[in-house]
Short mmCIF file of C-alpha atoms in Angstrom, two decimals:
data_model
loop_
_atom_site.label_atom_id
_atom_site.label_comp_id
_atom_site.label_asym_id
_atom_site.label_seq_id
_atom_site.Cartn_x
_atom_site.Cartn_y
_atom_site.Cartn_z
CA MET A 229 -95.72 69.86 61.42
CA ALA A 230 -98.52 70.27 63.97
CA PRO A 231 -100.57 73.49 63.73
CA ARG A 232 -100.12 76.10 66.45
CA ALA A 233 -102.59 78.37 68.15
CA SER A 234 -102.65 80.81 71.04
CA SER A 235 -106.29 80.20 72.03
CA THR A 236 -106.81 76.99 73.95
CA ASP A 237 -110.52 76.89 74.80
CA PHE A 238 -111.49 73.63 73.17
CA SER A 239 -114.68 74.98 71.62
CA ARG A 240 -112.65 77.56 69.72
CA LEU A 241 -110.00 75.08 68.66
CA PHE A 242 -112.79 72.85 67.39
CA MET A 243 -114.45 75.62 65.39
CA LYS A 244 -111.15 76.78 63.89
CA SER A 245 -110.24 73.36 62.55
CA PRO A 246 -110.52 73.35 58.73
CA LYS A 247 -111.70 69.75 58.66
CA GLU A 248 -115.17 69.10 57.26
CA LEU A 249 -116.53 66.25 59.35
CA TYR A 250 -117.29 66.35 63.05
CA SER A 251 -115.00 63.53 64.18
CA GLU A 252 -112.17 64.91 62.04
CA LYS A 253 -112.57 68.31 63.65
CA PHE A 254 -112.47 66.73 67.11
CA TYR A 255 -109.27 64.75 66.46
CA ASP A 256 -107.70 67.74 64.73
CA ALA A 257 -108.50 70.06 67.65
CA MET A 258 -107.01 67.56 70.08
CA ASP A 259 -103.74 67.61 68.11
CA ILE A 260 -103.32 71.36 67.79
CA ILE A 261 -100.20 72.67 69.51
CA THR A 262 -101.06 75.61 71.77
CA GLN A 263 -98.78 77.87 73.75
CA ASP A 264 -100.12 76.87 77.14
CA LEU A 265 -99.51 73.15 76.77
CA ASN A 266 -96.52 74.06 78.92
CA ASP A 267 -98.97 74.77 81.75
CA TYR A 268 -99.43 71.02 82.10
CA ASN A 269 -95.79 70.08 81.66
CA ASN A 270 -94.97 69.73 85.35
CA LYS A 271 -97.87 67.37 85.96
CA CYS A 272 -97.04 65.31 82.89
CA ASN A 273 -93.33 65.12 83.67
CA GLU A 274 -94.26 63.10 86.74
CA ILE A 275 -95.51 60.14 84.70
CA TYR A 276 -93.80 56.74 84.73
CA VAL A 277 -93.74 54.69 81.53
CA ASN A 278 -91.40 52.02 80.22
CA ASP A 279 -90.37 53.85 77.07
CA HIS A 280 -90.97 56.95 74.92
CA LYS A 281 -91.66 59.21 77.89
CA ASP A 282 -91.22 62.34 75.79
CA LYS A 283 -94.01 61.29 73.44
CA MET A 284 -96.25 60.28 76.33
CA ILE A 285 -95.71 63.68 77.95
CA LEU A 286 -97.09 65.42 74.85
CA ILE A 287 -100.14 63.13 74.81
CA CYS A 288 -100.62 63.83 78.51
CA GLU A 289 -100.43 67.60 77.98
CA LYS A 290 -102.98 67.55 75.17
CA TYR A 291 -105.27 65.34 77.21
CA LEU A 292 -105.07 67.61 80.27
CA ARG A 293 -105.76 70.66 78.09
CA PHE A 294 -108.95 68.98 76.90
CA LEU A 295 -109.87 68.00 80.44
CA ASP A 296 -109.26 71.55 81.62
CA LYS A 297 -110.74 73.52 78.71
CA SER A 298 -113.68 71.48 77.36
CA ALA A 299 -116.36 72.22 79.99
CA SER A 300 -117.79 75.05 77.85
CA TRP A 301 -117.72 72.97 74.66
CA SER A 302 -121.26 71.77 73.96
CA GLY A 303 -119.88 68.60 72.39
CA VAL A 304 -119.43 67.09 75.84
CA SER A 305 -123.19 67.27 76.42
CA SER A 306 -124.28 66.02 73.01
CA PHE A 307 -126.23 62.85 72.38
CA TYR A 308 -123.29 61.00 70.85
CA ASP A 309 -120.59 59.49 73.07
CA VAL A 310 -117.74 62.00 73.20
CA SER A 311 -115.98 59.61 75.58
CA LEU A 312 -115.66 57.11 72.75
CA LEU A 313 -114.13 59.70 70.43
CA LEU A 314 -111.70 60.74 73.15
CA ASN A 315 -110.64 57.18 73.93
CA TYR A 316 -110.16 56.39 70.25
CA TRP A 317 -107.90 59.44 70.03
CA ILE A 318 -105.89 58.23 73.03
CA TYR A 319 -105.67 54.66 71.77
CA ASP A 320 -104.61 55.77 68.30
CA LYS A 321 -101.80 57.87 69.81
CA LEU A 322 -100.61 55.04 72.04
CA THR A 323 -100.61 52.47 69.23
CA ASN A 324 -98.60 54.86 67.07
CA ILE A 325 -95.97 54.91 69.81
CA TYR A 326 -96.00 51.32 71.05
CA GLY A 327 -97.76 49.34 68.31
CA ASP A 328 -101.24 47.90 68.72
CA LYS A 329 -99.90 44.50 69.87
CA ASN A 330 -98.03 45.95 72.85
CA THR A 331 -100.93 45.77 75.29
CA ASN A 332 -98.71 46.15 78.36
CA ASP A 333 -97.35 49.59 77.43
CA ILE A 334 -100.73 50.67 76.07
CA ASN A 335 -102.40 49.75 79.35
CA ILE A 336 -99.69 51.63 81.24
CA GLY A 337 -100.35 54.67 79.05
CA PHE A 338 -104.06 54.55 79.80
CA GLY A 339 -103.29 54.06 83.48
CA VAL A 340 -101.08 57.16 83.49
CA LEU A 341 -103.88 59.27 82.00
CA GLN A 342 -106.48 57.76 84.34
CA GLY A 343 -104.29 58.82 87.24
CA LYS A 344 -104.13 62.37 85.91
CA TRP A 345 -107.91 62.40 85.46
CA SER A 346 -108.53 61.37 89.08
CA THR A 347 -106.08 63.89 90.58
CA PHE A 348 -106.25 66.87 88.20
CA ASP A 349 -109.02 68.78 90.00
CA SER A 350 -111.02 67.03 92.71
CA SER A 351 -113.66 69.78 92.64
CA ARG A 352 -114.68 68.69 89.14
CA LEU A 353 -115.13 64.99 89.82
CA GLU A 354 -118.88 65.39 90.33
CA GLN A 355 -119.40 67.41 87.15
CA SER A 356 -121.14 65.46 84.39
CA TYR A 357 -118.72 66.53 81.66
CA TYR A 358 -115.72 65.35 83.70
CA GLU A 359 -116.88 61.75 83.80
CA LYS A 360 -117.13 61.76 79.99
CA CYS A 361 -113.47 62.77 79.80
CA LYS A 362 -112.23 59.72 81.69
CA PRO A 363 -109.71 57.50 79.85
CA ASP A 364 -111.11 53.96 79.59
CA HIS A 365 -109.19 51.38 77.58
CA THR A 366 -112.02 48.82 77.77
CA LYS A 367 -114.04 50.92 75.32
CA VAL A 368 -111.52 50.71 72.51
CA ILE A 369 -109.09 47.80 72.91
CA HIS A 370 -110.38 45.30 70.37
CA GLU A 371 -108.71 43.35 67.59
CA ASP A 372 -110.84 45.21 65.05
CA TRP A 373 -110.55 48.62 66.74
CA LYS A 374 -109.65 50.47 63.54
CA ASP A 375 -112.82 49.36 61.79
CA ARG A 376 -114.89 50.06 64.90
CA LYS A 377 -113.46 53.56 64.96
CA LYS A 378 -114.21 54.10 61.27
CA LEU A 379 -117.80 52.96 61.72
CA TYR A 380 -118.39 55.10 64.80
CA ASP A 381 -116.84 58.13 63.10
CA TYR A 382 -119.25 57.56 60.20
CA TYR A 383 -122.24 57.55 62.55
CA VAL A 384 -121.04 60.71 64.30
CA ASN A 385 -120.51 62.43 60.93
CA TYR A 386 -123.74 61.17 59.40
CA ASP A 387 -125.83 64.37 59.46
CA THR A 388 -123.07 66.67 58.24
CA LEU A 389 -121.87 64.23 55.62
CA PHE A 390 -125.22 63.53 54.00
CA THR A 391 -126.28 67.16 54.09
CA MET A 392 -123.16 68.06 52.13
CA VAL A 393 -123.21 65.29 49.55
CA GLN A 394 -126.95 65.40 48.83
CA GLY A 395 -126.88 69.10 48.12
CA TYR A 396 -123.71 69.22 46.02
CA PRO A 397 -122.95 66.60 43.34
CA LEU A 398 -119.27 67.56 43.11
CA LYS A 399 -118.89 67.20 46.85
CA CYS A 400 -120.62 63.84 46.62
CA GLU A 401 -118.05 62.71 44.06
CA GLU A 402 -115.22 63.66 46.43
CA TYR A 403 -116.58 61.14 48.94
CA VAL A 404 -117.03 58.21 46.56
CA GLU A 405 -113.97 56.36 47.90
CA TYR A 406 -115.03 57.03 51.48
CA PHE A 407 -118.51 55.60 50.92
CA LYS A 408 -117.05 52.60 49.16
CA GLU A 409 -114.83 51.92 52.16
CA MET A 410 -117.72 52.34 54.59
CA VAL A 411 -119.80 49.78 52.70
CA SER A 412 -116.97 47.29 53.20
CA VAL A 413 -116.59 48.15 56.90
CA TYR A 414 -120.31 47.93 57.55
CA LYS A 415 -120.76 44.62 55.72
CA ASN A 416 -117.90 43.18 57.77
CA PHE A 417 -119.74 44.00 61.01
CA GLU A 418 -123.07 42.92 59.60
CA GLY A 419 -121.60 39.50 58.88
CA LYS A 420 -120.10 39.20 62.37
CA CYS A 421 -122.87 40.81 64.39
CA SER A 422 -126.07 39.36 62.96
CA PRO A 423 -127.77 38.00 65.00
CA GLU A 424 -126.84 40.25 67.91
CA LYS A 425 -123.70 39.21 69.77
CA HIS A 426 -122.20 40.43 73.03
CA ASN A 427 -118.77 41.11 71.53
CA CYS A 428 -120.06 43.49 68.86
CA PRO A 429 -120.11 47.27 69.32
CA ASN A 430 -123.37 48.57 70.77
CA PHE A 431 -123.36 51.46 68.32
CA PHE A 432 -123.66 49.00 65.41
CA TYR A 433 -127.16 48.16 66.61
CA GLU A 434 -128.02 51.60 67.95
CA PHE A 435 -127.46 53.33 64.60
CA LYS A 436 -128.38 50.50 62.27
CA ASN A 437 -130.88 52.72 60.44
CA LYS A 438 -127.92 54.79 59.27
CA ASN A 439 -126.05 51.98 57.58
CA PRO A 440 -124.26 53.16 54.43
CA VAL A 441 -125.59 50.34 52.27
CA ASP A 442 -129.17 51.60 52.54
CA LYS A 443 -128.27 55.28 52.38
CA LEU A 444 -126.19 55.15 49.20
CA LYS A 445 -129.28 55.02 47.01
CA ASN A 446 -130.10 58.61 48.06
CA LEU A 447 -126.92 60.03 46.58
CA SER A 448 -126.39 61.62 43.19
CA CYS A 449 -122.95 59.99 43.04
CA TYR A 450 -124.30 56.50 43.71
CA PRO A 451 -123.57 55.30 40.13
CA GLN A 452 -119.86 56.07 40.63
CA ILE A 453 -119.86 54.27 43.98
CA ASP A 454 -121.62 51.30 42.43
CA GLN A 455 -119.11 51.17 39.57
CA LYS A 456 -116.13 51.26 41.92
CA ILE A 457 -117.54 48.50 44.12
CA THR A 458 -118.31 46.41 41.04
CA ALA A 459 -114.80 46.92 39.64
CA ASP A 460 -113.20 45.98 42.96
CA THR A 461 -115.42 42.93 43.29
CA GLU A 462 -114.44 41.70 39.84
CA ALA A 463 -110.76 42.29 40.60
CA ARG A 464 -110.90 40.72 44.08
CA PRO A 465 -113.79 38.29 44.58
CA SER A 466 -114.67 37.89 48.25
CA MET A 467 -113.54 34.81 50.13
CA ARG A 468 -117.14 33.74 50.72
CA GLY A 469 -118.11 34.18 47.13
CA ASP A 470 -120.63 36.96 47.74
CA SER A 471 -119.64 40.43 46.63
CA LEU A 472 -120.11 43.75 48.30
CA HIS A 473 -121.82 44.84 45.13
CA SER A 474 -124.56 42.28 45.65
CA THR A 475 -125.55 44.00 48.90
CA VAL A 476 -125.63 47.57 47.62
CA PRO A 477 -128.88 49.19 46.42
CA LYS A 478 -129.30 49.22 42.66
CA VAL A 479 -129.01 52.29 40.48
CA GLY A 480 -132.26 53.96 39.59
CA VAL A 481 -133.81 54.38 43.01
CA PRO A 482 -134.92 58.03 43.22
CA PRO A 483 -133.12 60.15 45.78
CA HIS A 484 -134.90 61.38 48.87
CA GLY A 485 -134.01 63.09 52.11
CA VAL A 486 -131.98 61.71 54.97
CA ASP A 487 -134.11 59.98 57.60
CA GLY A 488 -133.24 58.76 61.05
CA ALA A 489 -130.73 61.58 61.51
CA LEU A 490 -128.10 61.16 64.21
CA PRO A 491 -128.27 63.85 66.89
CA TYR A 492 -125.49 66.16 65.90
CA SER A 493 -122.63 64.80 67.43
CA ALA A 494 -111.86 57.64 66.04
CA GLY A 495 -110.42 61.23 62.82
CA SER A 496 -110.09 60.25 59.38
CA SER A 497 -106.77 61.13 57.83
CA ARG A 498 -108.53 62.11 54.61
CA ASP A 499 -107.85 65.66 53.47
CA THR A 500 -109.65 67.38 50.64
CA GLN A 501 -108.26 69.94 48.24
CA SER A 502 -109.73 73.35 47.50
CA THR A 503 -112.40 73.51 44.83
CA PRO A 504 -113.96 76.48 43.04
CA GLN A 505 -117.20 75.82 44.92
CA SER A 506 -115.63 75.79 48.38
CA SER A 507 -116.82 79.12 49.75
CA ASP A 508 -120.27 78.68 48.22
CA ILE A 509 -120.60 75.24 49.74
CA GLN A 510 -119.46 76.51 53.13
CA THR A 511 -122.28 79.05 53.23
CA LYS A 512 -125.06 77.02 51.65
CA VAL A 513 -124.38 73.79 53.46
CA THR A 514 -124.25 75.58 56.80
CA ASN A 515 -127.57 77.25 56.04
CA SER A 516 -129.20 74.02 54.90
CA VAL A 517 -128.00 72.15 57.97
CA LEU A 518 -129.19 74.88 60.29
CA GLY A 519 -132.56 74.82 58.59
CA ALA A 520 -132.85 71.07 58.87
CA ALA A 521 -131.78 70.72 62.48
CA PRO A 522 -131.82 74.02 64.36
CA VAL A 523 -131.90 72.47 67.80
CA LEU A 524 -128.85 70.37 67.19
CA PHE A 525 -126.57 73.17 66.07
CA THR A 526 -126.55 75.50 69.07
CA GLY A 527 -123.89 77.35 71.00
CA THR A 528 -120.37 76.35 70.17
CA MET A 529 -121.54 73.54 67.90
CA LEU A 530 -122.35 76.15 65.25
CA TYR A 531 -119.02 75.51 63.64
CA ARG A 532 -118.21 76.70 60.18
CA PHE A 533 -117.91 74.43 57.21
CA PRO A 534 -114.23 74.85 56.38
CA GLY A 535 -112.24 75.24 53.25
CA PHE A 536 -110.69 72.12 51.89
CA VAL A 537 -107.07 72.38 52.96
CA HIS A 538 -104.52 70.11 54.57
CA SER A 539 -104.21 70.38 58.33
CA GLY A 540 -100.59 71.40 57.96
CA GLU A 541 -101.70 74.64 56.35
CA LYS A 542 -103.45 75.94 59.47
CA GLY A 543 -102.21 79.22 60.84
CA GLN A 544 -102.37 80.58 64.33
CA ILE A 545 -105.68 81.29 65.99
CA GLU A 546 -105.80 84.95 66.84
#
């Protein structure tokens, strides 16, 4: 069941999300059911789609709420591309309704939202944030869109993620499976996109210094990651004969700080359970992040590090 809230300013919805990582908090905030979604019902009831109009209306209402209530959210003026996060959210919703092979209905869905963007409030069309909220299917419709989304989410989450896992070994262990998956995703793009190709995502090259293969050696939980990759490689040798394990840094490299940090910037479905260290981690990680990057965590981006609960457990925002 979707969480409900009475407050609809997007910056507050974002801060109240219990998710840990930035992209997860964004997708979660987009999905929250708020009382005034009904304010956009008349506009969204006007849409024309081939099928599943009721589901498209809800997507439309959530999108218009973001369009209407995100101007004060500092995320729209950050250095990362919030437009890409937004379009991954839209595309994920449309593929859940129509399937990712049904390009006709997906394109119609994007067209419906583009129409709402262009007619919602003409006085905002010249505002910089408004352009970043424009639905654009060309940014996300690719055969490998799911992996592209995972990789971009990783880059967006980079600072928060590595601050958490470097400072807390138990938290690092919680992310072992995630890091293992990201090694696989990254190596897939590295194989396809080296040398540079026009059909590869620009962010692969832009954030190459943040690739998970190189960064794993900094983590206290690297031995566990290495063991899992080795075990998977032995169980399922790669088609080309070279293993993921062969590309991962070896155990024994001393840990050091995160370099090349992404300026604090499509939502993993991963949820984490409560641990005895949760409240301590929330306070200490927030303090360490603020100390490391004070400029990047200003205004509404000073969100709390949440407890580790499933999204379905969220209560109302007072």
